[in-house]
Structure formats: C-alpha cells, structure tokens
Tab-separated table of C-alpha atoms in Angstrom:
chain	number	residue	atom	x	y	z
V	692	UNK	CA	66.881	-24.976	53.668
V	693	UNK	CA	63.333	-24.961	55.023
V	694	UNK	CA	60.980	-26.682	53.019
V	695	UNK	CA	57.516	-27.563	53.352
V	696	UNK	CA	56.046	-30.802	51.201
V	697	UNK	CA	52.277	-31.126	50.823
V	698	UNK	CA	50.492	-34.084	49.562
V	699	UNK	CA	48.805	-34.502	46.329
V	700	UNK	CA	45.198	-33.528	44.600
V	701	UNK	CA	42.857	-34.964	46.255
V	702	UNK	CA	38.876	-35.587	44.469
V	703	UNK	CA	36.051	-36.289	47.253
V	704	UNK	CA	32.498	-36.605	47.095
V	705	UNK	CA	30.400	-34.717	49.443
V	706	UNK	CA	29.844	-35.517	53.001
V	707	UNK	CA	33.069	-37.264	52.998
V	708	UNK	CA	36.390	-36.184	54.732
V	709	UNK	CA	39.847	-35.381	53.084
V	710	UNK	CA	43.245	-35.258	55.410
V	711	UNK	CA	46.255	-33.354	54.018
V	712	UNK	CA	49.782	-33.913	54.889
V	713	UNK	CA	52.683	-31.313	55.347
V	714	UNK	CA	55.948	-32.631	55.656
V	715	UNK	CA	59.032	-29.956	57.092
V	716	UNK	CA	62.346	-30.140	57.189
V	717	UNK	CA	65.429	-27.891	57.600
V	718	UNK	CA	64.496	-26.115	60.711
V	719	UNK	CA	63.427	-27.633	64.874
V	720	UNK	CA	59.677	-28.576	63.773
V	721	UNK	CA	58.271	-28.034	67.172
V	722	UNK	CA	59.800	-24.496	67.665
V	723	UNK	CA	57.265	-22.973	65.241
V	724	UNK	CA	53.533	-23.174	65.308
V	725	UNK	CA	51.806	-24.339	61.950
V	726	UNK	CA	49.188	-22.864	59.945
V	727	UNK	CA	46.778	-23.821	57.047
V	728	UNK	CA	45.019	-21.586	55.210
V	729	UNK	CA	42.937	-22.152	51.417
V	730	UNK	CA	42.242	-20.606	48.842
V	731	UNK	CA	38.921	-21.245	46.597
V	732	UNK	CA	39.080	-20.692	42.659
V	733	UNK	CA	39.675	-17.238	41.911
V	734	UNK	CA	39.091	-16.144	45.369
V	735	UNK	CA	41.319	-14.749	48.543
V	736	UNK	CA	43.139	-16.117	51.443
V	737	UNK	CA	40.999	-17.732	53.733
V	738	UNK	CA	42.801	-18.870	57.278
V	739	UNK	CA	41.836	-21.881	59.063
V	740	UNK	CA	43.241	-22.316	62.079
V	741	UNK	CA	46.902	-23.730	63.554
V	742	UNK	CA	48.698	-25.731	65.803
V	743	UNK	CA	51.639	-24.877	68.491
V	744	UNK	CA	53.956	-28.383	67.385
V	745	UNK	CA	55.735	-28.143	70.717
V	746	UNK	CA	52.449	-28.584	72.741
V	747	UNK	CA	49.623	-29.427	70.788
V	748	UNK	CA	47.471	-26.611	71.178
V	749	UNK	CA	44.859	-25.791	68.475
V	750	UNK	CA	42.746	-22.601	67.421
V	751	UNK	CA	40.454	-22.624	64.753
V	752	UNK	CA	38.571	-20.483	62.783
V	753	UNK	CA	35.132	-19.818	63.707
V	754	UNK	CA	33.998	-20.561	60.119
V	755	UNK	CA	35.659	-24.040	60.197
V	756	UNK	CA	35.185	-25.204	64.315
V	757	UNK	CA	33.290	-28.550	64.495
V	758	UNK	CA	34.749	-29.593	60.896
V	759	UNK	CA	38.571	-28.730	60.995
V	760	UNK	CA	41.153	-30.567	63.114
V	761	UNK	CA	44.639	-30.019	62.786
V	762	UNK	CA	47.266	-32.537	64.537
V	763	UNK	CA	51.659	-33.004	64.288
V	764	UNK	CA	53.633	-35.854	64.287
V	765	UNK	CA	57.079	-34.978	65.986
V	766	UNK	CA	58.507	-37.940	65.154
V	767	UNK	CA	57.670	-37.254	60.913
V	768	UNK	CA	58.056	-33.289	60.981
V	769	UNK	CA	54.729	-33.406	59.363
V	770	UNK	CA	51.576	-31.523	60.014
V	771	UNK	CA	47.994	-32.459	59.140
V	772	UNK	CA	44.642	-30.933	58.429
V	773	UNK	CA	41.498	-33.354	58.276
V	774	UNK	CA	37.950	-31.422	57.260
V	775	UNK	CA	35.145	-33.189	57.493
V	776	UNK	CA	31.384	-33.054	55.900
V	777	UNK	CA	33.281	-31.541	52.924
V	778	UNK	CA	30.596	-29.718	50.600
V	779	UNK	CA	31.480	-28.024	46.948
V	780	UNK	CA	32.136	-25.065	48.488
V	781	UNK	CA	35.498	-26.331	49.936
V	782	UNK	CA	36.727	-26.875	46.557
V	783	UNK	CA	39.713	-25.398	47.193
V	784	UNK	CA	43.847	-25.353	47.177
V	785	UNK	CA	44.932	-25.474	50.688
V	786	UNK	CA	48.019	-24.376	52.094
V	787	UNK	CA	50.157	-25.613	55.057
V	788	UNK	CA	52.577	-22.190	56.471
V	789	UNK	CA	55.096	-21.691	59.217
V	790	UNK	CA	54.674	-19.248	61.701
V	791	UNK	CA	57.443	-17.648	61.549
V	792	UNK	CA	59.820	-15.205	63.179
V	793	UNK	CA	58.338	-11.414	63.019
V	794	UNK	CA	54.501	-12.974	63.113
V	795	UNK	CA	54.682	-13.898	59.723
V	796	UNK	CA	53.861	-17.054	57.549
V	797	UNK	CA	57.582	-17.296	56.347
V	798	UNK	CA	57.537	-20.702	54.743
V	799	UNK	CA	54.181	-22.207	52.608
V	800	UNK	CA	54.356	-25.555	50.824
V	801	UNK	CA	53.373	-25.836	47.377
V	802	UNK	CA	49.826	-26.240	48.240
V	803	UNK	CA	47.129	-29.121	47.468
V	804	UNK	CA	43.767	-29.163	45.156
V	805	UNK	CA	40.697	-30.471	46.976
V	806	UNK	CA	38.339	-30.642	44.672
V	807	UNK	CA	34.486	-31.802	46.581
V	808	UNK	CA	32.178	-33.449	43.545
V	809	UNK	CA	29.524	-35.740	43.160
M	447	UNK	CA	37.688	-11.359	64.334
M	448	UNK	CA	39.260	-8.075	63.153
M	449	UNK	CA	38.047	-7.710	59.532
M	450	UNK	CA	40.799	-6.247	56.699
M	451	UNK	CA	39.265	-4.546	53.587
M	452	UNK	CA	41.887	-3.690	50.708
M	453	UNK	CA	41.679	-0.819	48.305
M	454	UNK	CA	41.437	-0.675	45.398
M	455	UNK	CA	40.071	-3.888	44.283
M	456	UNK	CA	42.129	-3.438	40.848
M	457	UNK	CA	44.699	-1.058	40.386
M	458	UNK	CA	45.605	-0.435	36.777
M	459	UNK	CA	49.657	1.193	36.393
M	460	UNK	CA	52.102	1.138	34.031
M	461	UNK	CA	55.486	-0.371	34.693
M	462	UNK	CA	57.955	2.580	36.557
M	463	UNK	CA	54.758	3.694	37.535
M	464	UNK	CA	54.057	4.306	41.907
M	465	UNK	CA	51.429	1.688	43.400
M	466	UNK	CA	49.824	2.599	46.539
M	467	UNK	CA	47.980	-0.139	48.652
M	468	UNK	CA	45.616	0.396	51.424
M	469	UNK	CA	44.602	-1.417	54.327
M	470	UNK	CA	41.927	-0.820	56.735
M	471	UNK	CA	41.030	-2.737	59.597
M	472	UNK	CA	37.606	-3.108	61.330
M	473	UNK	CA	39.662	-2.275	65.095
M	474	UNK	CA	43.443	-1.176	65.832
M	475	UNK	CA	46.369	-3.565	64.781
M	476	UNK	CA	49.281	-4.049	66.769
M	477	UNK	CA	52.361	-2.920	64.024
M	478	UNK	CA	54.087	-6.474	65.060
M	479	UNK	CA	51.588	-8.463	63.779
M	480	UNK	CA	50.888	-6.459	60.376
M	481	UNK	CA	51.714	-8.019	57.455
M	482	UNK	CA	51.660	-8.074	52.972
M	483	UNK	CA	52.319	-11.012	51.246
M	484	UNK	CA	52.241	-10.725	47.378
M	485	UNK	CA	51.232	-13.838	45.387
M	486	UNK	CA	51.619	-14.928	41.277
M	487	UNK	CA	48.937	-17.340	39.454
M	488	UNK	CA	49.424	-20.771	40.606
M	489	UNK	CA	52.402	-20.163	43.239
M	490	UNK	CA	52.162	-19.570	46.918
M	491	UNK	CA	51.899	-16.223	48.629
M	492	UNK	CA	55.145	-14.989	49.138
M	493	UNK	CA	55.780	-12.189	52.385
M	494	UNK	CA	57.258	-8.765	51.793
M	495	UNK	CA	56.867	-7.203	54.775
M	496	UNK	CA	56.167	-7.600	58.424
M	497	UNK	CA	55.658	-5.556	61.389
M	498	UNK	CA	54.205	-2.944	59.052
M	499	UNK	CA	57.208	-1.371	57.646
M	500	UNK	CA	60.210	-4.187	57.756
M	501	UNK	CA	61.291	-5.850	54.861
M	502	UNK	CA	61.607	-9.355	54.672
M	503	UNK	CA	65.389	-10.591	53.143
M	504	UNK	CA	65.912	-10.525	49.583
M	505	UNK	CA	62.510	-7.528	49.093
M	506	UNK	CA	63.598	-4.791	46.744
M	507	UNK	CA	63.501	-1.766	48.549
M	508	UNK	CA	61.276	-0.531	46.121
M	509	UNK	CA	58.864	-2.619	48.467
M	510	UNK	CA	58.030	-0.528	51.427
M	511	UNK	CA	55.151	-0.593	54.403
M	512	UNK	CA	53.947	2.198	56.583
M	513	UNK	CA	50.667	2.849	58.981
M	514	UNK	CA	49.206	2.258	62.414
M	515	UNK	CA	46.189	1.863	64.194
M	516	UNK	CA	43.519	0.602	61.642
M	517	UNK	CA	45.254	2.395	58.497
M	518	UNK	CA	48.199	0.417	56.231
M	519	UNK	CA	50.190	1.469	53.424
M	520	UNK	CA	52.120	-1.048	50.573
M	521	UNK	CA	53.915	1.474	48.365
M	522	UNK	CA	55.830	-0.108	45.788
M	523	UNK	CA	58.111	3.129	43.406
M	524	UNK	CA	59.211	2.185	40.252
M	525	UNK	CA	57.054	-0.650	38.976
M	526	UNK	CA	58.942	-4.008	37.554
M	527	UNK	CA	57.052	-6.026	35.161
M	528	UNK	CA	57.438	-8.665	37.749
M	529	UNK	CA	55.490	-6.816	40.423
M	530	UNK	CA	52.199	-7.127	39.002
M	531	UNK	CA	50.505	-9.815	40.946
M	532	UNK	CA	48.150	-9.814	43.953
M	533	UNK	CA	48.785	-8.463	47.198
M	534	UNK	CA	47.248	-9.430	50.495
M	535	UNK	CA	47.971	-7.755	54.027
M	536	UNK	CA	47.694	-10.162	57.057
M	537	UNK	CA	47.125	-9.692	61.090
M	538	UNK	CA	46.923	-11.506	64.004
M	539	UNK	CA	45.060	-10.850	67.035
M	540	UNK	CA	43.357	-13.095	69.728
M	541	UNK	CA	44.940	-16.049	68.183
M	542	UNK	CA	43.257	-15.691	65.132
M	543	UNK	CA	44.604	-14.680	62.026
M	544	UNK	CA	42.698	-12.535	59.339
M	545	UNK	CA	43.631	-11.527	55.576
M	546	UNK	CA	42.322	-8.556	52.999
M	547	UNK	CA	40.478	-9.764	50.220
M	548	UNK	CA	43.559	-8.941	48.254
M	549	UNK	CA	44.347	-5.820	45.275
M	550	UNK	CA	45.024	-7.159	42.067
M	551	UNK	CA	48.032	-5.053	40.534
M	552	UNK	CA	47.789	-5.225	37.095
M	553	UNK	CA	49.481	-3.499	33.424
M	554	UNK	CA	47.975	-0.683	32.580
C-alpha cells in the first residue's frame, strides 16, 4: 500500500533552517510528482511548491521562492523540503503529498510540527 | 495565482441535514484540475472528489461535486456525525496549485 513517512517535530530558532524528510513506498517513486504544503495553527492549506521525481524539476510558490527548495533521492524514495531564514510565522505542520492520478494529492504523510522560537 | 474563496466560513446543520459548499474562483478552472479534500483535527486532508464531480474510491455517495467555470458545488445529503469536519477545494493551473480557505462544517 502507498505510504508516505515524514520525519519528526522539529523546534528552530529564528533565522535558522529546518529540512524535512518524506519517505514513499508502495508505488514507482519517480512516476509521480511530489508536493508539500503547511498548515499554520488553526489556519488553512497553504501550498508550497513540488518536484517532478523523474526529472528534477521544481516550482515554487511565489510566497516561498528564494527560501524553499525541494529535492528527491531516487535511490531512498524520499522527498525533502529545506526552508530557510525560518521566522515565527512558519510555525507550522507541514505536509509532504503525491500528485496523484486525476490531479489530485491522493496520498499525504502524517505531517511534521515546525515550531520557529527564540 | 488563481485565488479560491469558500462559502460559508461556518456552516451550522444538524446531522441528516443537506450541506451545500461553494467555491469561487478569482478566473475559470479547468473541471480536471478541481478538487475537495475534507480534513478532521489533527489528521491529514483526505480527497473526496476530483475533476469536479468524480468520486474518489471508498466516498459515500452522499459526497457529490458539481460546477464549472469559476463556480463549485460540495453537496453532501444526509449528514453523518462523521462528516462534520473541514472542507477545502483545490486547483491547479500554471503549475501552481491554490486552496480555499476552507468551510468549517459543524453540529448544529
């Protein structure tokens, strides 16, 4: 069965950078593009951008380009997102979701708790 | 980026009860690339539909979608206690992807 594995709760101070992992299995991991999106306290969906696994290619958000990379390992089937200059405001759970057939995020991992505090 | 506003904010029904959903968007949608994703406290969003109006496996059909164009429907007939949760509707266009700000269903 598809499954998607994040990593755990991470705690960061400001201006520093926090990389989450997302680890697949049960399906071809470079037949389906990759997505992460968050979600603040209390708040909405927020998408942040994705990569195609079979070649690499990345589009962010316009609210998250400078500070958002997201990169694959084909040889882990696992997915990444690093953001960088992290303020309080990206206090957040973040989500890794696959792409999936009918243009829909089919498939989410459990999600991970970034919490940004001095 | 094609902005998605959700109405109502709350909506307020009793279980067996008929819960209509809107979605607007700021320009037209392309139906494949429309779609709702309900979500519980602390759990992942979960999709119900895609392409507007199909059903993903294992949805009630008391789940169904409908609309085109800038203007989407989530009807759900017959409310279960386990439907109240939030709902979110989802496109993608230009490579981006945009969601609603989400309509909290909740017992009346």
């Amino acid at each position: 069965q598809v499954q998607l594995v994040q990593s755990g709760a991470e705690v960061k101070k400001p201006g520093a950078s926090v990389k989450v992992s997302c680890k697949t299995s049960g399906y071809t991991f470079t037949a389906f593009e990759i997505h992460w999106v968050r979600q603040a306290p209390g708040q909405g969906l927020e998408w942040m951008g994705w990569i195609n696994v079979g070649n690499a290619y990345t589009k962010y958000s316009q609210q998250f380009q400078g500070r958002v990379a997201v990169t694959s390992d084909t040889s882990a089937n696992t997915a990444y997102m690093e953001l960088s200059s992290l303020r309080s405001e990206d206090t957040a759970v973040y989500f890794c979701a696959r792409y999936g057939i009918g243009y829909v995020f089919d498939f989410w991992g459990q999600g991970t708790l970034v919490t940004v505090s001095s | 980026d094609t902005v998605l506003t959700q109405s109502p904010g709350t909506l307020s029904l009793s279980p067996g009860e008929r819960a209509t959903l809107s979605c607007r968007a700021s320009q037209s949608v392309n139906i494949n690339y429309l779609a709702w994703y309900q979500q519980k406290p602390d759990q992942a969003p979960r999709f119900l539909i895609y392409g507007a109006s199909s059903r993903a496996t294992g949805i009630p059909d008391r789940f169904s979608g409908s609309g085109s164009g800038t203007d989407f429907t989530l009807t759900i007939t017959g409310l279960e206690p386990e439907d109240f949760a939030v709902y979110y509707c989802q496109q993608y266009s230009n490579s981006a992807i945009t969601f609603g700000q989400g309509t909290r269903l909740e017992i009346k």
